[in-house]
Amino acid sequence: MTAKKLFLLDAMALIYRAYFAMSKNPRINSKGLNTSAILGFTNTLWEIIKKEKPTHIGVAFDTMAPTVRHEGFIEYKANREKMPEDLATSIPWVKKVIEAFDIPLLYVDGYEADDVIGTLSKKAEDSGFDVFMMTPDKDYGQLVTSKVKMYKPARMGNGAEVLGVEEICAKYDLKEPKQLIDILGLMGDAADNIPGVPGVGEKTAIKLLKEFDSVENLLENTDKLKGKLKEKVEENAKQALMSKELATIIMDVPIGFDEEALEIKSFQQAKIRELFDELEFRNLAKRIFAELSTQHSKQVVQGDLFSLFDQEEPSEEEVSINTINNTEHKYYLVDNEVDYKKLVEDLGKQKSFCFDTETTGLDTLQAKLLGISFAWEKGKAYYLKVPAQEEEIADFLIPLHSIFANGGIEKIAQNLKYDLSIMNRYNVKIANPCFDTMLAHYIVQPESRHNMDVMAENYLSYKPVAYEEIVGKGRKQLSLEQIDIQKVKDYAAEDADITFQLKQKIKEELDASGQKNIFYDIEMPLVEVLASMEKEGIRIDIDALKEISEDLDTQLKRIEKTIYDEAGITFNIASPKQLGEVLFNQMKIVEKPKKTKSGQFSTSEDVLNKLAAKHPIVESILEYRSLSKLKSTYVDALPNLVSPVDHRIHTSYNQAVVATGRLSSTNPNLQNIPIRTARGKEIRKAFVPRNEDFILLAADYSQIELRIFASLCQDPALVEAFKEGVDVHTATASKVYKVPVEEVDADLRRKAKTVNFGIVYGISAFGLAERLGISRREGSDIIKAYFEEYPQIKAYMDKVVEQAREQAYVSTILGRKRYLRDIQSANSVVRGFAERNAINAPIQGSSADMIKLAMINIYREMKDKDLKSRMILQVHDELVFDAHKEEIDVLKKIIRKHMLESMPLDGVPLEIDMKTGRNWLEAH
């Protein structure tokens, strides 16, 4: 007899989880509908049906009606933020999906989904079912029995987690799962506004339950408690009982257990197809119907859900997934002189072709070229195998020189910078025009993912061969050199073919977006500049880093001792869990410490910064963390990044990561080198010129974001301050604090600087108050005074936000767009974030465009003049050069000219600071 297996899904918990999991990269269909929650939920539902093969299933929903809990406690869940409208819009669609799968919706007015699931799980258990409650909500743990288990969905790469009696008891150190209600009654639940007993957290609650078993027994024995804990428990006895009641899942909801209704039924294929077409779930549809088709071809066992599929076998066309295996293609291996000559001839006749390099690794200084794939028509591509001997490759590629140098032929690539760097190593120069599909997609969809596989699925409904499918995974992974050449040919040729097809699609979007100038005038010319900078790298003084490391070691030991003395015990300072225990359970530096979602005390930097005044140990911990991070992330790590090829560090610049248009860097991340502290600045001492004939030169835009802001808003007072060359922060302090300029001291200037930059980032009164350590009222008064003195700034900000609401995007001075889908959100937090982005994105984006243009123009003139000097680093608004000492004067003129003239502002002068030095610290 087949075991009866019932899955009960907590709809809203799973929908919220799916929505926020994709909040940074939402799925939007062509109609503008955010389908993230719908897609995520549908994927989850299908995975359960397919993998767990339940015999019965139901999905429980909350309703809009007040629950029985609100009758006794009106504040229940009162602090919950209004549901984002994108999510609210998704719920009816989720219900349509569930209905299309012929799964019952379970709900009862006046009760929550967990009450419905609790009631049905008990009835199902009594009817001989194995029950799985699918939810990420910990509260369900109280319902677990030998036959009823929690099924926590997979997250962050980990598989699903099934929690039974043993797991729940072990997790919370309980005698039985029902005691979880007592834990919630004592510690409360901030998410549901259940108060609990103030000052009692999870650890204390567990400790009390181990001794007293229940809240009721605890309240009868408060005489056994001591000190503040005794006072708190006795003072909040009624609140503890009420909290326990609120946390108790109701088991007698008026809902019948209809075994037949919950049974897995035949899927309404036509309805699912129609629904998925409307939602544009093309890939999901293909996957589901392909899997169903595969199961149809296997022997059907009794009760197998696939035997219940109610329609005829889908056609081959309907079920096929577009891959190399079922898509017509012609991929050719070029491994002889005759075919190579023909390939070169054919390439020379094209107006445009796509190419892609295959190498032994990702390090452009060391990776060996294995071959190059080419494509210039859909479904057809060539893989040119190069000689196995490294020293023969450059000569072998000579016939391609004229092709790649031809300014009449467009060269297409995905992540051109990598291919350009590899080809340059073998003396192949790639001339414009070029088209990088990654960068084009970055411009039209800056917040999406830009790797070829994702774009292929989204634009072409095609899944390319994964690299791991060819070389394997883990320890058994091989290199491409070890793989059969026919497999490599297909893999490589497919990349060129698909990238060529993507170019046609993405170019249409680029042309329609009105951002062709950003692509052709900024991003594409910058590729060569960044490739050159990455190749040059910068020399590191390893001895200087060793000295800094030893000094930091001494300081860390001193601070560690101070922390132990202040705490009265030794512990692992680097462990957030141990640190939280010491600060909040033992030292009790605050009454109501903030907790993470997992229930652990939060010891994040933000939290500790706010507690710095509570106890000296907090300042010591912050200093310890800062120095420890400095040592591990930079001082000790930088020597390991020195290239064995030229003994320099070669950071990688990323053009398609930051949505505002700014560059980022990795290995190492130079943008994040801390420069606000003296210790952080010292790291720059280790960056030195390549030899004694060179010196480092750094050029930095002065207050560039404020100058761009002034140009955009055209506030007379702010513009005038920059025109007159007065210190803008001093001028702001004088106006806002109503004191003469000469009476503005360092503290007032610091506060004004915080206000100036805070306004640029759309700071709130609360945010300003936190940064300045003042009351919210004072913060509000300062912002009000600021806008009174600079009225055009307020008018500009209001106008930008209003325009963003109308068109759902904002633009930089040159027209780079930042899309703001949430600008009309009913959720105040989500909308506020979008409004701040609306104000700041044009400023940050314009700043990014400006320095990129400057880099392009400086690089070109340096190249034209054949200078020995090299541009080697870009960090925020600063450029660093390895300057030949004999070229300093010429180089300074070039830098000054292009940094000031590449993108002039409307009525606001630009200013740069330029210095030279024996190391980066001296030059900065």
Coordinates of N, CA, C and O in Angstrom, one line a residue, residues 365-436:
L365 N 47.7 37.5 -17.9 CA 49.1 37.6 -18.1 C 49.7 36.2 -18.3 O 50.8 36.1 -18.8
Q366 N 49.0 35.2 -17.8 CA 49.6 33.8 -17.8 C 48.8 32.8 -18.7 O 49.4 31.8 -19.1
A367 N 47.5 33.0 -18.9 CA 46.7 32.1 -19.6 C 47.2 31.8 -21.0 O 47.5 32.8 -21.7
K368 N 47.3 30.6 -21.4 CA 47.7 30.3 -22.7 C 46.5 30.2 -23.7 O 45.5 29.6 -23.3
L369 N 46.7 30.7 -24.8 CA 45.6 30.6 -25.8 C 45.6 29.2 -26.4 O 46.6 28.7 -26.8
L370 N 44.3 28.7 -26.5 CA 44.1 27.3 -27.0 C 43.5 27.4 -28.4 O 43.7 26.6 -29.3
G371 N 42.6 28.4 -28.6 CA 41.9 28.5 -29.9 C 41.0 29.7 -29.9 O 40.8 30.4 -28.8
I372 N 40.5 30.1 -31.1 CA 39.6 31.2 -31.2 C 38.4 30.7 -32.1 O 38.6 30.1 -33.1
S373 N 37.2 31.1 -31.6 CA 36.0 30.7 -32.3 C 35.5 32.0 -33.0 O 35.6 33.1 -32.5
F374 N 34.9 31.8 -34.2 CA 34.4 32.9 -35.0 C 32.9 32.5 -35.5 O 32.6 31.4 -35.8
A375 N 32.1 33.6 -35.6 CA 30.7 33.4 -36.2 C 30.3 34.7 -36.8 O 30.6 35.8 -36.3
W376 N 29.6 34.5 -38.0 CA 29.1 35.7 -38.6 C 27.7 35.5 -39.2 O 27.1 36.3 -39.9
E377 N 27.1 34.3 -38.9 CA 25.7 34.0 -39.3 C 25.2 33.0 -38.3 O 25.9 32.2 -37.7
K378 N 23.9 33.1 -38.0 CA 23.2 32.3 -37.0 C 23.4 30.8 -37.3 O 23.2 30.3 -38.4
G379 N 23.8 30.1 -36.3 CA 23.8 28.6 -36.4 C 25.1 28.1 -37.0 O 25.2 26.9 -37.2
K380 N 26.0 29.0 -37.3 CA 27.2 28.5 -38.0 C 28.5 29.2 -37.4 O 28.5 30.4 -37.1
A381 N 29.5 28.4 -37.0 CA 30.7 28.9 -36.4 C 31.9 28.0 -36.7 O 31.8 26.9 -37.0
Y382 N 33.1 28.6 -36.4 CA 34.3 28.0 -36.7 C 35.2 28.1 -35.4 O 35.2 29.1 -34.8
Y383 N 35.9 27.0 -35.2 CA 36.9 27.0 -34.1 C 38.3 26.8 -34.6 O 38.6 25.7 -35.2
L384 N 39.1 27.8 -34.5 CA 40.5 27.7 -35.0 C 41.4 27.3 -33.8 O 41.6 27.9 -32.8
K385 N 42.0 26.1 -34.0 CA 42.9 25.5 -33.0 C 44.3 26.1 -33.3 O 44.8 26.1 -34.4
V386 N 44.9 26.6 -32.2 CA 46.2 27.2 -32.4 C 47.3 26.2 -32.0 O 47.0 25.2 -31.3
P387 N 48.5 26.4 -32.3 CA 49.6 25.5 -32.0 C 49.7 25.2 -30.5 O 49.5 26.1 -29.6
A388 N 50.1 24.0 -30.1 CA 50.2 23.7 -28.7 C 51.4 24.4 -28.0 O 51.5 24.6 -26.8
Q389 N 52.5 24.7 -28.9 CA 53.6 25.3 -28.3 C 53.4 26.8 -28.2 O 53.2 27.5 -29.2
E390 N 53.6 27.4 -27.0 CA 53.3 28.8 -26.7 C 54.1 29.7 -27.6 O 53.6 30.7 -28.1
E391 N 55.4 29.4 -27.9 CA 56.3 30.2 -28.7 C 55.9 30.3 -30.1 O 56.3 31.2 -30.9
E392 N 55.0 29.4 -30.6 CA 54.6 29.4 -32.0 C 53.3 30.1 -32.3 O 53.0 30.4 -33.4
I393 N 52.6 30.5 -31.2 CA 51.3 31.0 -31.4 C 51.3 32.4 -32.0 O 50.5 32.7 -33.0
A394 N 52.2 33.3 -31.6 CA 52.2 34.7 -32.1 C 52.4 34.7 -33.7 O 51.7 35.4 -34.4
D395 N 53.3 33.9 -34.1 CA 53.6 33.8 -35.6 C 52.3 33.2 -36.3 O 52.0 33.6 -37.4
F396 N 51.7 32.2 -35.7 CA 50.6 31.5 -36.3 C 49.4 32.5 -36.5 O 48.7 32.3 -37.5
L397 N 49.3 33.5 -35.6 CA 48.2 34.4 -35.7 C 48.4 35.6 -36.6 O 47.5 36.4 -36.8
I398 N 49.6 35.7 -37.2 CA 49.9 36.8 -38.1 C 48.9 37.0 -39.2 O 48.5 38.2 -39.5
P399 N 48.4 36.0 -39.9 CA 47.4 36.2 -40.9 C 46.1 36.9 -40.4 O 45.4 37.5 -41.3
L400 N 45.9 36.9 -39.1 CA 44.6 37.5 -38.6 C 44.9 39.0 -38.3 O 43.9 39.7 -38.0
H401 N 46.1 39.4 -38.3 CA 46.4 40.8 -37.9 C 45.6 41.8 -38.7 O 45.0 42.7 -38.1
S402 N 45.6 41.7 -40.0 CA 44.9 42.6 -40.9 C 43.4 42.6 -40.7 O 42.7 43.6 -40.8
I403 N 42.9 41.4 -40.3 CA 41.4 41.3 -40.1 C 41.0 42.1 -38.8 O 40.1 42.9 -38.8
F404 N 41.8 41.9 -37.7 CA 41.4 42.5 -36.5 C 41.8 44.0 -36.5 O 41.2 44.8 -35.7
A405 N 42.7 44.4 -37.3 CA 43.1 45.8 -37.4 C 42.2 46.6 -38.4 O 42.4 47.8 -38.5
N406 N 41.3 45.9 -39.1 CA 40.5 46.5 -40.1 C 39.4 47.4 -39.5 O 38.5 46.8 -38.9
G407 N 39.5 48.7 -39.7 CA 38.5 49.6 -39.2 C 37.1 49.5 -39.9 O 36.2 50.1 -39.5
G408 N 37.1 48.7 -41.0 CA 35.8 48.6 -41.7 C 35.0 47.3 -41.3 O 33.9 47.1 -41.8
I409 N 35.6 46.6 -40.4 CA 34.9 45.3 -39.9 C 34.6 45.5 -38.4 O 35.5 45.8 -37.6
E410 N 33.3 45.2 -38.0 CA 33.0 45.3 -36.6 C 33.3 44.0 -36.0 O 33.0 42.9 -36.5
K411 N 34.0 44.0 -34.8 CA 34.3 42.9 -34.0 C 33.4 42.7 -32.8 O 33.3 43.7 -32.0
I412 N 32.7 41.6 -32.7 CA 31.8 41.4 -31.6 C 32.4 40.4 -30.6 O 33.0 39.5 -31.0
A413 N 32.1 40.7 -29.3 CA 32.6 39.8 -28.3 C 31.8 39.9 -27.0 O 31.1 41.0 -26.8
Q414 N 31.8 38.9 -26.1 CA 31.2 39.0 -24.8 C 32.4 39.2 -23.8 O 33.2 38.3 -23.7
N415 N 32.4 40.3 -23.1 CA 33.5 40.7 -22.3 C 34.8 40.8 -23.1 O 35.8 40.1 -23.0
L416 N 34.7 41.8 -24.0 CA 35.8 42.1 -24.9 C 37.2 42.3 -24.3 O 38.2 41.9 -24.8
K417 N 37.2 42.9 -23.1 CA 38.4 43.3 -22.4 C 39.3 42.0 -22.2 O 40.5 42.1 -22.4
Y418 N 38.7 40.9 -21.9 CA 39.5 39.7 -21.7 C 40.1 39.2 -23.0 O 41.3 39.0 -23.1
D419 N 39.3 39.2 -24.0 CA 39.8 38.7 -25.3 C 40.8 39.6 -25.9 O 41.8 39.2 -26.5
L420 N 40.6 40.9 -25.7 CA 41.5 41.9 -26.2 C 42.9 41.7 -25.5 O 44.0 41.8 -26.1
S421 N 42.8 41.5 -24.2 CA 44.1 41.4 -23.4 C 44.9 40.1 -23.8 O 46.1 40.1 -24.0
I422 N 44.1 39.0 -24.1 CA 44.8 37.8 -24.5 C 45.4 38.0 -25.9 O 46.6 37.6 -26.2
M423 N 44.6 38.6 -26.8 CA 45.1 38.7 -28.2 C 46.3 39.7 -28.3 O 47.3 39.5 -29.0
N424 N 46.3 40.7 -27.4 CA 47.4 41.7 -27.4 C 48.7 41.0 -27.0 O 49.8 41.4 -27.4
R425 N 48.6 40.0 -26.1 CA 49.8 39.3 -25.7 C 50.5 38.6 -26.9 O 51.7 38.3 -26.8
Y426 N 49.7 38.2 -27.9 CA 50.3 37.6 -29.1 C 50.4 38.5 -30.2 O 50.4 38.1 -31.4
N427 N 50.4 39.8 -29.9 CA 50.7 40.9 -30.9 C 49.5 41.2 -31.8 O 49.7 41.7 -32.9
V428 N 48.4 40.7 -31.5 CA 47.2 41.0 -32.3 C 46.5 42.2 -31.8 O 46.0 42.1 -30.6
K429 N 46.4 43.3 -32.5 CA 45.8 44.5 -32.1 C 44.3 44.5 -32.7 O 44.1 44.3 -33.8
I430 N 43.4 44.9 -31.8 CA 42.0 44.9 -32.2 C 41.5 46.3 -32.3 O 41.4 47.1 -31.4
A431 N 41.2 46.7 -33.6 CA 40.8 48.1 -33.8 C 39.2 48.2 -33.8 O 38.5 47.3 -34.0
N432 N 38.8 49.4 -33.4 CA 37.4 49.7 -33.5 C 36.9 49.7 -34.9 O 37.7 49.9 -35.8
P433 N 35.6 49.5 -35.2 CA 34.5 49.4 -34.3 C 34.4 48.0 -33.6 O 34.7 47.0 -34.2
C434 N 34.0 48.0 -32.3 CA 33.8 46.8 -31.6 C 32.4 46.8 -30.9 O 31.9 47.9 -30.7
F435 N 31.9 45.7 -30.6 CA 30.6 45.6 -29.9 C 30.7 44.6 -28.8 O 30.9 43.4 -29.1
D436 N 30.6 45.0 -27.6 CA 30.7 44.1 -26.4 C 29.3 43.8 -25.9 O 28.6 44.7 -25.4

